Amino acid sequence: MHATPYRPPAHDGLSILYRSEQLVIVDKPSGLLSVPGRGEGKKDCLSRRVQAEYPDALIVHRLDMGTSGIVVMARGADAQRELSVMFQERRVHKRYQALVEGAWSAAPEGEIDLPISGDWPRRPKQKIDHAAGRPSLTRYRVLEIDTARGVSRIELDPVTGRSHQLRVHLEAMGHPILGDDFYGTPASCAKAERLMLHACDIEFDEPLTGRALRIESKAPF
Protein backbone atom coordinates (compact mmCIF):
# COMPACT_ATOMS: atom_id res chain seq x y z
CA MET A 1 0.00 0.00 0.00
CA HIS A 2 2.98 2.34 0.46
CA ALA A 3 4.63 1.68 -2.90
CA THR A 4 2.13 3.64 -4.95
CA PRO A 5 3.90 6.70 -6.38
CA TYR A 6 2.60 10.12 -5.40
CA ARG A 7 0.70 11.61 -8.31
CA PRO A 8 -0.99 14.80 -7.11
CA PRO A 9 -3.88 16.21 -9.13
CA ALA A 10 -3.04 18.88 -11.69
CA HIS A 11 -2.92 22.41 -10.29
CA ASP A 12 -5.73 24.20 -12.12
CA GLY A 13 -5.97 27.06 -9.62
CA LEU A 14 -7.00 27.27 -5.98
CA SER A 15 -10.61 26.78 -4.99
CA ILE A 16 -10.96 29.64 -2.50
CA LEU A 17 -13.98 29.39 -0.19
CA TYR A 18 -13.19 32.45 1.97
CA ARG A 19 -10.38 34.92 2.51
CA SER A 20 -9.73 37.84 4.82
CA GLU A 21 -6.75 39.56 6.42
CA GLN A 22 -6.52 36.68 8.90
CA LEU A 23 -7.60 33.63 6.89
CA VAL A 24 -7.61 31.85 3.59
CA ILE A 25 -9.95 28.86 3.42
CA VAL A 26 -9.58 26.50 0.49
CA ASP A 27 -11.19 23.36 -0.91
CA LYS A 28 -8.52 20.64 -1.07
CA PRO A 29 -8.81 18.06 -3.84
CA SER A 30 -8.48 14.36 -3.06
CA GLY A 31 -5.01 13.01 -3.75
CA LEU A 32 -3.10 16.14 -2.67
CA LEU A 33 -0.97 16.21 0.47
CA SER A 34 -1.78 18.99 2.94
CA VAL A 35 1.93 19.60 3.66
CA PRO A 36 5.12 18.34 1.98
CA GLY A 37 5.69 14.61 2.43
CA ARG A 38 8.89 12.79 3.29
CA GLY A 39 11.13 11.75 0.45
CA GLU A 40 11.63 12.92 -3.08
CA GLY A 41 8.68 13.80 -5.27
CA LYS A 42 6.37 14.79 -2.41
CA LYS A 43 6.94 18.55 -2.30
CA ASP A 44 3.78 19.51 -4.22
CA CYS A 45 1.06 20.01 -1.62
CA LEU A 46 -1.81 22.27 -0.64
CA SER A 47 0.22 24.51 1.68
CA ARG A 48 2.81 25.27 -1.02
CA ARG A 49 0.16 25.92 -3.63
CA VAL A 50 -1.58 28.37 -1.31
CA GLN A 51 1.69 30.03 -0.23
CA ALA A 52 2.56 30.68 -3.88
CA GLU A 53 -0.39 33.11 -3.94
CA TYR A 54 -0.57 34.03 -0.25
CA PRO A 55 3.00 33.98 1.11
CA ASP A 56 1.85 34.66 4.68
CA ALA A 57 -0.47 31.61 4.77
CA LEU A 58 0.42 29.10 7.50
CA ILE A 59 -0.97 25.62 8.12
CA VAL A 60 -3.25 25.14 11.14
CA HIS A 61 -4.72 21.67 10.56
CA ARG A 62 -4.50 18.97 7.91
CA LEU A 63 -6.61 16.54 5.94
CA ASP A 64 -5.36 13.11 4.91
CA MET A 65 -4.12 12.98 1.34
CA GLY A 66 -7.19 11.11 0.11
CA THR A 67 -9.68 13.31 1.96
CA SER A 68 -11.09 16.30 0.10
CA GLY A 69 -12.70 19.45 1.41
CA ILE A 70 -12.25 22.44 3.67
CA VAL A 71 -8.82 23.44 4.96
CA VAL A 72 -8.28 26.63 6.98
CA MET A 73 -4.93 28.41 6.74
CA ALA A 74 -3.97 31.37 8.93
CA ARG A 75 -2.39 34.48 7.51
CA GLY A 76 0.50 35.37 9.80
CA ALA A 77 1.82 33.97 13.07
CA ASP A 78 -0.71 35.76 15.31
CA ALA A 79 -3.70 34.31 13.49
CA GLN A 80 -2.02 30.89 13.40
CA ARG A 81 -1.51 30.95 17.18
CA GLU A 82 -5.11 31.96 17.83
CA LEU A 83 -6.55 29.36 15.47
CA SER A 84 -4.32 26.62 16.86
CA VAL A 85 -5.68 27.32 20.35
CA MET A 86 -9.24 27.27 19.00
CA PHE A 87 -8.67 23.84 17.46
CA GLN A 88 -7.06 22.53 20.67
CA GLU A 89 -9.95 23.83 22.77
CA ARG A 90 -12.51 22.34 20.36
CA ARG A 91 -13.98 25.71 19.48
CA VAL A 92 -13.87 24.73 15.81
CA HIS A 93 -16.75 22.49 14.70
CA LYS A 94 -16.19 20.31 11.62
CA ARG A 95 -18.51 17.99 9.73
CA TYR A 96 -17.67 15.43 7.10
CA GLN A 97 -19.57 13.21 4.72
CA ALA A 98 -18.49 9.68 3.84
CA LEU A 99 -19.71 6.91 1.61
CA VAL A 100 -19.25 3.62 3.44
CA GLU A 101 -19.50 -0.04 2.60
CA GLY A 102 -22.80 -1.79 3.24
CA ALA A 103 -26.25 -0.85 4.48
CA TRP A 104 -25.67 0.88 7.82
CA SER A 105 -26.50 -1.63 10.54
CA ALA A 106 -26.38 0.45 13.74
CA ALA A 107 -28.77 3.16 14.97
CA PRO A 108 -29.48 5.93 12.42
CA GLU A 109 -27.61 8.40 14.60
CA GLY A 110 -25.36 8.12 17.60
CA GLU A 111 -21.81 8.16 18.88
CA ILE A 112 -18.73 6.03 18.25
CA ASP A 113 -16.69 6.17 21.45
CA LEU A 114 -13.62 3.98 20.88
CA PRO A 115 -10.03 4.77 21.97
CA ILE A 116 -7.36 4.97 19.28
CA SER A 117 -3.60 4.47 19.32
CA GLY A 118 -0.85 4.14 16.75
CA ASP A 119 -0.44 0.71 15.17
CA TRP A 120 3.35 1.04 15.38
CA PRO A 121 4.43 -2.04 13.44
CA ARG A 122 2.23 -0.83 10.58
CA ARG A 123 2.49 2.93 10.96
CA PRO A 124 1.06 5.35 9.99
CA LYS A 125 -1.93 3.08 10.57
CA GLN A 126 -3.98 3.53 13.72
CA LYS A 127 -6.05 1.00 15.65
CA ILE A 128 -8.70 0.65 18.33
CA ASP A 129 -6.82 0.10 21.59
CA HIS A 130 -8.92 -0.27 24.74
CA ALA A 131 -5.84 -0.64 26.95
CA ALA A 132 -3.64 2.26 25.84
CA GLY A 133 -5.63 4.25 23.27
CA ARG A 134 -6.51 7.92 23.60
CA PRO A 135 -10.20 8.74 24.09
CA SER A 136 -11.78 9.31 20.67
CA LEU A 137 -15.37 10.36 20.00
CA THR A 138 -17.24 10.66 16.70
CA ARG A 139 -20.89 11.62 16.35
CA TYR A 140 -22.66 10.32 13.25
CA ARG A 141 -25.95 10.57 11.37
CA VAL A 142 -27.12 8.39 8.50
CA LEU A 143 -28.13 10.51 5.49
CA GLU A 144 -28.94 7.76 2.99
CA ILE A 145 -28.82 4.00 2.58
CA ASP A 146 -28.56 2.71 -0.99
CA THR A 147 -29.39 -0.97 -0.65
CA ALA A 148 -29.03 -1.58 -4.38
CA ARG A 149 -25.39 -0.48 -4.37
CA GLY A 150 -24.70 -1.67 -0.84
CA VAL A 151 -23.51 1.80 0.20
CA SER A 152 -24.48 4.28 2.93
CA ARG A 153 -23.91 8.04 3.15
CA ILE A 154 -22.97 9.15 6.65
CA GLU A 155 -22.52 12.61 8.20
CA LEU A 156 -19.68 12.68 10.73
CA ASP A 157 -18.79 15.11 13.52
CA PRO A 158 -15.38 14.33 15.03
CA VAL A 159 -15.50 15.64 18.60
CA THR A 160 -11.86 14.67 19.10
CA GLY A 161 -9.24 14.94 16.38
CA ARG A 162 -7.14 11.79 16.38
CA SER A 163 -5.14 10.76 13.35
CA HIS A 164 -7.33 8.73 10.93
CA GLN A 165 -10.14 8.89 13.53
CA LEU A 166 -13.11 8.76 11.15
CA ARG A 167 -11.53 6.04 9.03
CA VAL A 168 -10.69 3.86 12.04
CA HIS A 169 -14.07 4.38 13.73
CA LEU A 170 -16.05 3.49 10.61
CA GLU A 171 -13.93 0.41 9.98
CA ALA A 172 -14.55 -0.62 13.61
CA MET A 173 -18.30 -0.29 13.00
CA GLY A 174 -18.00 -2.75 10.12
CA HIS A 175 -18.55 -0.08 7.47
CA PRO A 176 -15.17 1.04 6.07
CA ILE A 177 -15.09 4.15 3.90
CA LEU A 178 -15.14 3.33 0.20
CA GLY A 179 -11.72 3.63 -1.43
CA ASP A 180 -9.81 3.41 1.87
CA ASP A 181 -6.76 1.27 1.08
CA PHE A 182 -5.59 1.40 4.72
CA TYR A 183 -8.71 0.27 6.55
CA GLY A 184 -11.00 -1.04 3.85
CA THR A 185 -11.57 -4.43 2.25
CA PRO A 186 -10.96 -5.41 -1.37
CA ALA A 187 -14.71 -5.06 -1.93
CA SER A 188 -14.95 -1.56 -0.40
CA CYS A 189 -11.84 -0.38 -2.26
CA ALA A 190 -13.21 -1.66 -5.56
CA LYS A 191 -16.28 0.57 -5.26
CA ALA A 192 -14.37 3.87 -5.52
CA GLU A 193 -11.25 5.29 -7.16
CA ARG A 194 -10.60 7.64 -4.22
CA LEU A 195 -11.21 7.84 -0.48
CA MET A 196 -14.87 8.84 -0.22
CA LEU A 197 -14.45 11.25 2.68
CA HIS A 198 -15.06 15.01 2.37
CA ALA A 199 -14.75 17.85 4.90
CA CYS A 200 -17.98 19.66 4.05
CA ASP A 201 -18.68 22.13 6.86
CA ILE A 202 -16.69 24.15 9.40
CA GLU A 203 -17.83 26.69 12.00
CA PHE A 204 -15.74 28.99 14.21
CA ASP A 205 -15.23 32.61 15.18
CA GLU A 206 -12.74 34.50 13.04
CA PRO A 207 -9.62 35.49 15.01
CA LEU A 208 -9.37 39.13 16.10
CA THR A 209 -12.75 40.18 14.66
CA GLY A 210 -14.80 37.50 16.47
CA ARG A 211 -17.07 37.23 13.44
CA ALA A 212 -18.97 33.93 13.37
CA LEU A 213 -18.07 31.98 10.23
CA ARG A 214 -19.68 28.94 8.67
CA ILE A 215 -18.05 27.66 5.50
CA GLU A 216 -19.58 24.86 3.42
CA SER A 217 -18.33 22.67 0.58
CA LYS A 218 -20.62 20.21 -1.17
CA ALA A 219 -19.30 16.64 -1.29
CA PRO A 220 -18.20 15.84 -4.86
CA PHE A 221 -19.59 12.30 -4.63
PDB file of C-alpha atoms in Angstrom:
ATOM      1  CA  MET A   1       0.000   0.000   0.000  1.00  0.00           C
ATOM      2  CA  HIS A   2       2.977   2.336   0.461  1.00  0.00           C
ATOM      3  CA  ALA A   3       4.630   1.680  -2.900  1.00  0.00           C
ATOM      4  CA  THR A   4       2.129   3.638  -4.954  1.00  0.00           C
ATOM      5  CA  PRO A   5       3.904   6.701  -6.378  1.00  0.00           C
ATOM      6  CA  TYR A   6       2.602  10.115  -5.397  1.00  0.00           C
ATOM      7  CA  ARG A   7       0.696  11.612  -8.307  1.00  0.00           C
ATOM      8  CA  PRO A   8      -0.989  14.805  -7.107  1.00  0.00           C
ATOM      9  CA  PRO A   9      -3.884  16.210  -9.129  1.00  0.00           C
ATOM     10  CA  ALA A  10      -3.044  18.878 -11.686  1.00  0.00           C
ATOM     11  CA  HIS A  11      -2.921  22.405 -10.289  1.00  0.00           C
ATOM     12  CA  ASP A  12      -5.726  24.199 -12.123  1.00  0.00           C
ATOM     13  CA  GLY A  13      -5.967  27.057  -9.624  1.00  0.00           C
ATOM     14  CA  LEU A  14      -6.996  27.271  -5.982  1.00  0.00           C
ATOM     15  CA  SER A  15     -10.609  26.783  -4.989  1.00  0.00           C
ATOM     16  CA  ILE A  16     -10.960  29.642  -2.497  1.00  0.00           C
ATOM     17  CA  LEU A  17     -13.977  29.393  -0.192  1.00  0.00           C
ATOM     18  CA  TYR A  18     -13.185  32.445   1.974  1.00  0.00           C
ATOM     19  CA  ARG A  19     -10.381  34.922   2.510  1.00  0.00           C
ATOM     20  CA  SER A  20      -9.728  37.843   4.821  1.00  0.00           C
ATOM     21  CA  GLU A  21      -6.747  39.555   6.418  1.00  0.00           C
ATOM     22  CA  GLN A  22      -6.520  36.678   8.904  1.00  0.00           C
ATOM     23  CA  LEU A  23      -7.595  33.630   6.891  1.00  0.00           C
ATOM     24  CA  VAL A  24      -7.606  31.855   3.592  1.00  0.00           C
ATOM     25  CA  ILE A  25      -9.951  28.862   3.417  1.00  0.00           C
ATOM     26  CA  VAL A  26      -9.583  26.498   0.492  1.00  0.00           C
ATOM     27  CA  ASP A  27     -11.188  23.360  -0.909  1.00  0.00           C
ATOM     28  CA  LYS A  28      -8.515  20.643  -1.069  1.00  0.00           C
ATOM     29  CA  PRO A  29      -8.813  18.057  -3.840  1.00  0.00           C
ATOM     30  CA  SER A  30      -8.479  14.364  -3.059  1.00  0.00           C
ATOM     31  CA  GLY A  31      -5.009  13.006  -3.749  1.00  0.00           C
ATOM     32  CA  LEU A  32      -3.101  16.138  -2.671  1.00  0.00           C
ATOM     33  CA  LEU A  33      -0.973  16.211   0.472  1.00  0.00           C
ATOM     34  CA  SER A  34      -1.781  18.988   2.943  1.00  0.00           C
ATOM     35  CA  VAL A  35       1.926  19.601   3.657  1.00  0.00           C
ATOM     36  CA  PRO A  36       5.121  18.336   1.983  1.00  0.00           C
ATOM     37  CA  GLY A  37       5.687  14.607   2.432  1.00  0.00           C
ATOM     38  CA  ARG A  38       8.889  12.789   3.289  1.00  0.00           C
ATOM     39  CA  GLY A  39      11.131  11.751   0.453  1.00  0.00           C
ATOM     40  CA  GLU A  40      11.630  12.919  -3.084  1.00  0.00           C
ATOM     41  CA  GLY A  41       8.680  13.796  -5.269  1.00  0.00           C
ATOM     42  CA  LYS A  42       6.371  14.791  -2.407  1.00  0.00           C
ATOM     43  CA  LYS A  43       6.942  18.545  -2.297  1.00  0.00           C
ATOM     44  CA  ASP A  44       3.785  19.506  -4.216  1.00  0.00           C
ATOM     45  CA  CYS A  45       1.059  20.008  -1.625  1.00  0.00           C
ATOM     46  CA  LEU A  46      -1.808  22.271  -0.643  1.00  0.00           C
ATOM     47  CA  SER A  47       0.220  24.510   1.681  1.00  0.00           C
ATOM     48  CA  ARG A  48       2.806  25.265  -1.016  1.00  0.00           C
ATOM     49  CA  ARG A  49       0.164  25.916  -3.632  1.00  0.00           C
ATOM     50  CA  VAL A  50      -1.578  28.370  -1.306  1.00  0.00           C
ATOM     51  CA  GLN A  51       1.691  30.034  -0.234  1.00  0.00           C
ATOM     52  CA  ALA A  52       2.556  30.676  -3.883  1.00  0.00           C
ATOM     53  CA  GLU A  53      -0.387  33.110  -3.942  1.00  0.00           C
ATOM     54  CA  TYR A  54      -0.574  34.028  -0.246  1.00  0.00           C
ATOM     55  CA  PRO A  55       3.003  33.976   1.107  1.00  0.00           C
ATOM     56  CA  ASP A  56       1.855  34.664   4.684  1.00  0.00           C
ATOM     57  CA  ALA A  57      -0.469  31.605   4.772  1.00  0.00           C
ATOM     58  CA  LEU A  58       0.416  29.099   7.503  1.00  0.00           C
ATOM     59  CA  ILE A  59      -0.969  25.620   8.118  1.00  0.00           C
ATOM     60  CA  VAL A  60      -3.250  25.137  11.141  1.00  0.00           C
ATOM     61  CA  HIS A  61      -4.725  21.673  10.560  1.00  0.00           C
ATOM     62  CA  ARG A  62      -4.504  18.965   7.914  1.00  0.00           C
ATOM     63  CA  LEU A  63      -6.609  16.544   5.942  1.00  0.00           C
ATOM     64  CA  ASP A  64      -5.363  13.107   4.914  1.00  0.00           C
ATOM     65  CA  MET A  65      -4.120  12.980   1.344  1.00  0.00           C
ATOM     66  CA  GLY A  66      -7.188  11.107   0.108  1.00  0.00           C
ATOM     67  CA  THR A  67      -9.676  13.314   1.960  1.00  0.00           C
ATOM     68  CA  SER A  68     -11.087  16.304   0.099  1.00  0.00           C
ATOM     69  CA  GLY A  69     -12.698  19.445   1.410  1.00  0.00           C
ATOM     70  CA  ILE A  70     -12.252  22.435   3.668  1.00  0.00           C
ATOM     71  CA  VAL A  71      -8.817  23.440   4.960  1.00  0.00           C
ATOM     72  CA  VAL A  72      -8.281  26.632   6.979  1.00  0.00           C
ATOM     73  CA  MET A  73      -4.929  28.415   6.744  1.00  0.00           C
ATOM     74  CA  ALA A  74      -3.973  31.372   8.930  1.00  0.00           C
ATOM     75  CA  ARG A  75      -2.390  34.482   7.505  1.00  0.00           C
ATOM     76  CA  GLY A  76       0.498  35.368   9.804  1.00  0.00           C
ATOM     77  CA  ALA A  77       1.818  33.966  13.066  1.00  0.00           C
ATOM     78  CA  ASP A  78      -0.711  35.756  15.314  1.00  0.00           C
ATOM     79  CA  ALA A  79      -3.701  34.313  13.493  1.00  0.00           C
ATOM     80  CA  GLN A  80      -2.018  30.886  13.401  1.00  0.00           C
ATOM     81  CA  ARG A  81      -1.508  30.945  17.182  1.00  0.00           C
ATOM     82  CA  GLU A  82      -5.112  31.960  17.835  1.00  0.00           C
ATOM     83  CA  LEU A  83      -6.549  29.358  15.466  1.00  0.00           C
ATOM     84  CA  SER A  84      -4.324  26.616  16.862  1.00  0.00           C
ATOM     85  CA  VAL A  85      -5.681  27.323  20.354  1.00  0.00           C
ATOM     86  CA  MET A  86      -9.243  27.269  19.001  1.00  0.00           C
ATOM     87  CA  PHE A  87      -8.671  23.839  17.456  1.00  0.00           C
ATOM     88  CA  GLN A  88      -7.061  22.530  20.667  1.00  0.00           C
ATOM     89  CA  GLU A  89      -9.952  23.832  22.770  1.00  0.00           C
ATOM     90  CA  ARG A  90     -12.512  22.337  20.365  1.00  0.00           C
ATOM     91  CA  ARG A  91     -13.978  25.710  19.476  1.00  0.00           C
ATOM     92  CA  VAL A  92     -13.873  24.732  15.810  1.00  0.00           C
ATOM     93  CA  HIS A  93     -16.749  22.493  14.696  1.00  0.00           C
ATOM     94  CA  LYS A  94     -16.193  20.314  11.625  1.00  0.00           C
ATOM     95  CA  ARG A  95     -18.507  17.995   9.728  1.00  0.00           C
ATOM     96  CA  TYR A  96     -17.671  15.433   7.100  1.00  0.00           C
ATOM     97  CA  GLN A  97     -19.569  13.210   4.717  1.00  0.00           C
ATOM     98  CA  ALA A  98     -18.494   9.683   3.845  1.00  0.00           C
ATOM     99  CA  LEU A  99     -19.713   6.907   1.606  1.00  0.00           C
ATOM    100  CA  VAL A 100     -19.246   3.622   3.439  1.00  0.00           C
ATOM    101  CA  GLU A 101     -19.495  -0.041   2.597  1.00  0.00           C
ATOM    102  CA  GLY A 102     -22.799  -1.789   3.237  1.00  0.00           C
ATOM    103  CA  ALA A 103     -26.246  -0.852   4.480  1.00  0.00           C
ATOM    104  CA  TRP A 104     -25.673   0.882   7.823  1.00  0.00           C
ATOM    105  CA  SER A 105     -26.499  -1.627  10.538  1.00  0.00           C
ATOM    106  CA  ALA A 106     -26.381   0.451  13.737  1.00  0.00           C
ATOM    107  CA  ALA A 107     -28.771   3.160  14.974  1.00  0.00           C
ATOM    108  CA  PRO A 108     -29.476   5.927  12.417  1.00  0.00           C
ATOM    109  CA  GLU A 109     -27.605   8.395  14.602  1.00  0.00           C
ATOM    110  CA  GLY A 110     -25.364   8.124  17.602  1.00  0.00           C
ATOM    111  CA  GLU A 111     -21.811   8.156  18.875  1.00  0.00           C
ATOM    112  CA  ILE A 112     -18.732   6.032  18.246  1.00  0.00           C
ATOM    113  CA  ASP A 113     -16.686   6.167  21.447  1.00  0.00           C
ATOM    114  CA  LEU A 114     -13.623   3.977  20.885  1.00  0.00           C
ATOM    115  CA  PRO A 115     -10.032   4.773  21.973  1.00  0.00           C
ATOM    116  CA  ILE A 116      -7.364   4.971  19.275  1.00  0.00           C
ATOM    117  CA  SER A 117      -3.601   4.472  19.324  1.00  0.00           C
ATOM    118  CA  GLY A 118      -0.849   4.139  16.746  1.00  0.00           C
ATOM    119  CA  ASP A 119      -0.439   0.713  15.167  1.00  0.00           C
ATOM    120  CA  TRP A 120       3.354   1.044  15.379  1.00  0.00           C
ATOM    121  CA  PRO A 121       4.434  -2.045  13.444  1.00  0.00           C
ATOM    122  CA  ARG A 122       2.230  -0.834  10.575  1.00  0.00           C
ATOM    123  CA  ARG A 123       2.487   2.931  10.964  1.00  0.00           C
ATOM    124  CA  PRO A 124       1.065   5.348   9.995  1.00  0.00           C
ATOM    125  CA  LYS A 125      -1.931   3.079  10.567  1.00  0.00           C
ATOM    126  CA  GLN A 126      -3.982   3.530  13.719  1.00  0.00           C
ATOM    127  CA  LYS A 127      -6.047   0.996  15.650  1.00  0.00           C
ATOM    128  CA  ILE A 128      -8.699   0.653  18.328  1.00  0.00           C
ATOM    129  CA  ASP A 129      -6.821   0.101  21.588  1.00  0.00           C
ATOM    130  CA  HIS A 130      -8.917  -0.268  24.743  1.00  0.00           C
ATOM    131  CA  ALA A 131      -5.842  -0.640  26.950  1.00  0.00           C
ATOM    132  CA  ALA A 132      -3.642   2.257  25.839  1.00  0.00           C
ATOM    133  CA  GLY A 133      -5.629   4.246  23.274  1.00  0.00           C
ATOM    134  CA  ARG A 134      -6.511   7.918  23.604  1.00  0.00           C
ATOM    135  CA  PRO A 135     -10.202   8.744  24.088  1.00  0.00           C
ATOM    136  CA  SER A 136     -11.783   9.315  20.675  1.00  0.00           C
ATOM    137  CA  LEU A 137     -15.367  10.357  19.996  1.00  0.00           C
ATOM    138  CA  THR A 138     -17.238  10.660  16.700  1.00  0.00           C
ATOM    139  CA  ARG A 139     -20.894  11.623  16.350  1.00  0.00           C
ATOM    140  CA  TYR A 140     -22.658  10.324  13.248  1.00  0.00           C
ATOM    141  CA  ARG A 141     -25.950  10.571  11.373  1.00  0.00           C
ATOM    142  CA  VAL A 142     -27.121   8.394   8.495  1.00  0.00           C
ATOM    143  CA  LEU A 143     -28.134  10.509   5.489  1.00  0.00           C
ATOM    144  CA  GLU A 144     -28.944   7.764   2.990  1.00  0.00           C
ATOM    145  CA  ILE A 145     -28.819   3.998   2.578  1.00  0.00           C
ATOM    146  CA  ASP A 146     -28.560   2.712  -0.988  1.00  0.00           C
ATOM    147  CA  THR A 147     -29.392  -0.974  -0.647  1.00  0.00           C
ATOM    148  CA  ALA A 148     -29.030  -1.582  -4.378  1.00  0.00           C
ATOM    149  CA  ARG A 149     -25.389  -0.481  -4.367  1.00  0.00           C
ATOM    150  CA  GLY A 150     -24.700  -1.672  -0.842  1.00  0.00           C
ATOM    151  CA  VAL A 151     -23.513   1.797   0.198  1.00  0.00           C
ATOM    152  CA  SER A 152     -24.481   4.277   2.933  1.00  0.00           C
ATOM    153  CA  ARG A 153     -23.909   8.043   3.146  1.00  0.00           C
ATOM    154  CA  ILE A 154     -22.969   9.153   6.653  1.00  0.00           C
ATOM    155  CA  GLU A 155     -22.517  12.608   8.197  1.00  0.00           C
ATOM    156  CA  LEU A 156     -19.684  12.682  10.733  1.00  0.00           C
ATOM    157  CA  ASP A 157     -18.795  15.109  13.520  1.00  0.00           C
ATOM    158  CA  PRO A 158     -15.378  14.329  15.030  1.00  0.00           C
ATOM    159  CA  VAL A 159     -15.496  15.642  18.595  1.00  0.00           C
ATOM    160  CA  THR A 160     -11.858  14.666  19.100  1.00  0.00           C
ATOM    161  CA  GLY A 161      -9.245  14.944  16.378  1.00  0.00           C
ATOM    162  CA  ARG A 162      -7.144  11.793  16.380  1.00  0.00           C
ATOM    163  CA  SER A 163      -5.144  10.756  13.346  1.00  0.00           C
ATOM    164  CA  HIS A 164      -7.332   8.732  10.934  1.00  0.00           C
ATOM    165  CA  GLN A 165     -10.138   8.890  13.526  1.00  0.00           C
ATOM    166  CA  LEU A 166     -13.108   8.756  11.148  1.00  0.00           C
ATOM    167  CA  ARG A 167     -11.532   6.042   9.025  1.00  0.00           C
ATOM    168  CA  VAL A 168     -10.691   3.863  12.043  1.00  0.00           C
ATOM    169  CA  HIS A 169     -14.071   4.383  13.725  1.00  0.00           C
ATOM    170  CA  LEU A 170     -16.046   3.494  10.608  1.00  0.00           C
ATOM    171  CA  GLU A 171     -13.927   0.413   9.978  1.00  0.00           C
ATOM    172  CA  ALA A 172     -14.553  -0.623  13.606  1.00  0.00           C
ATOM    173  CA  MET A 173     -18.303  -0.285  13.004  1.00  0.00           C
ATOM    174  CA  GLY A 174     -18.001  -2.752  10.120  1.00  0.00           C
ATOM    175  CA  HIS A 175     -18.555  -0.082   7.468  1.00  0.00           C
ATOM    176  CA  PRO A 176     -15.173   1.040   6.071  1.00  0.00           C
ATOM    177  CA  ILE A 177     -15.091   4.147   3.903  1.00  0.00           C
ATOM    178  CA  LEU A 178     -15.136   3.332   0.199  1.00  0.00           C
ATOM    179  CA  GLY A 179     -11.721   3.626  -1.432  1.00  0.00           C
ATOM    180  CA  ASP A 180      -9.812   3.408   1.868  1.00  0.00           C
ATOM    181  CA  ASP A 181      -6.765   1.275   1.081  1.00  0.00           C
ATOM    182  CA  PHE A 182      -5.591   1.404   4.718  1.00  0.00           C
ATOM    183  CA  TYR A 183      -8.709   0.265   6.554  1.00  0.00           C
ATOM    184  CA  GLY A 184     -10.996  -1.044   3.853  1.00  0.00           C
ATOM    185  CA  THR A 185     -11.574  -4.431   2.248  1.00  0.00           C
ATOM    186  CA  PRO A 186     -10.958  -5.411  -1.373  1.00  0.00           C
ATOM    187  CA  ALA A 187     -14.709  -5.055  -1.932  1.00  0.00           C
ATOM    188  CA  SER A 188     -14.946  -1.557  -0.402  1.00  0.00           C
ATOM    189  CA  CYS A 189     -11.837  -0.380  -2.264  1.00  0.00           C
ATOM    190  CA  ALA A 190     -13.209  -1.659  -5.562  1.00  0.00           C
ATOM    191  CA  LYS A 191     -16.281   0.567  -5.261  1.00  0.00           C
ATOM    192  CA  ALA A 192     -14.372   3.870  -5.520  1.00  0.00           C
ATOM    193  CA  GLU A 193     -11.253   5.288  -7.155  1.00  0.00           C
ATOM    194  CA  ARG A 194     -10.599   7.636  -4.224  1.00  0.00           C
ATOM    195  CA  LEU A 195     -11.212   7.844  -0.484  1.00  0.00           C
ATOM    196  CA  MET A 196     -14.871   8.836  -0.220  1.00  0.00           C
ATOM    197  CA  LEU A 197     -14.445  11.254   2.680  1.00  0.00           C
ATOM    198  CA  HIS A 198     -15.065  15.007   2.372  1.00  0.00           C
ATOM    199  CA  ALA A 199     -14.754  17.847   4.901  1.00  0.00           C
ATOM    200  CA  CYS A 200     -17.980  19.659   4.045  1.00  0.00           C
ATOM    201  CA  ASP A 201     -18.680  22.125   6.859  1.00  0.00           C
ATOM    202  CA  ILE A 202     -16.692  24.153   9.398  1.00  0.00           C
ATOM    203  CA  GLU A 203     -17.829  26.692  11.996  1.00  0.00           C
ATOM    204  CA  PHE A 204     -15.741  28.986  14.210  1.00  0.00           C
ATOM    205  CA  ASP A 205     -15.231  32.611  15.176  1.00  0.00           C
ATOM    206  CA  GLU A 206     -12.737  34.497  13.043  1.00  0.00           C
ATOM    207  CA  PRO A 207      -9.617  35.492  15.013  1.00  0.00           C
ATOM    208  CA  LEU A 208      -9.366  39.135  16.105  1.00  0.00           C
ATOM    209  CA  THR A 209     -12.751  40.183  14.657  1.00  0.00           C
ATOM    210  CA  GLY A 210     -14.798  37.505  16.474  1.00  0.00           C
ATOM    211  CA  ARG A 211     -17.068  37.225  13.440  1.00  0.00           C
ATOM    212  CA  ALA A 212     -18.969  33.925  13.375  1.00  0.00           C
ATOM    213  CA  LEU A 213     -18.074  31.977  10.234  1.00  0.00           C
ATOM    214  CA  ARG A 214     -19.678  28.941   8.668  1.00  0.00           C
ATOM    215  CA  ILE A 215     -18.053  27.656   5.503  1.00  0.00           C
ATOM    216  CA  GLU A 216     -19.579  24.859   3.424  1.00  0.00           C
ATOM    217  CA  SER A 217     -18.333  22.672   0.582  1.00  0.00           C
ATOM    218  CA  LYS A 218     -20.618  20.212  -1.171  1.00  0.00           C
ATOM    219  CA  ALA A 219     -19.305  16.644  -1.289  1.00  0.00           C
ATOM    220  CA  PRO A 220     -18.197  15.836  -4.859  1.00  0.00           C
ATOM    221  CA  PHE A 221     -19.592  12.298  -4.629  1.00  0.00           C
TER     222      PHE A 221
END
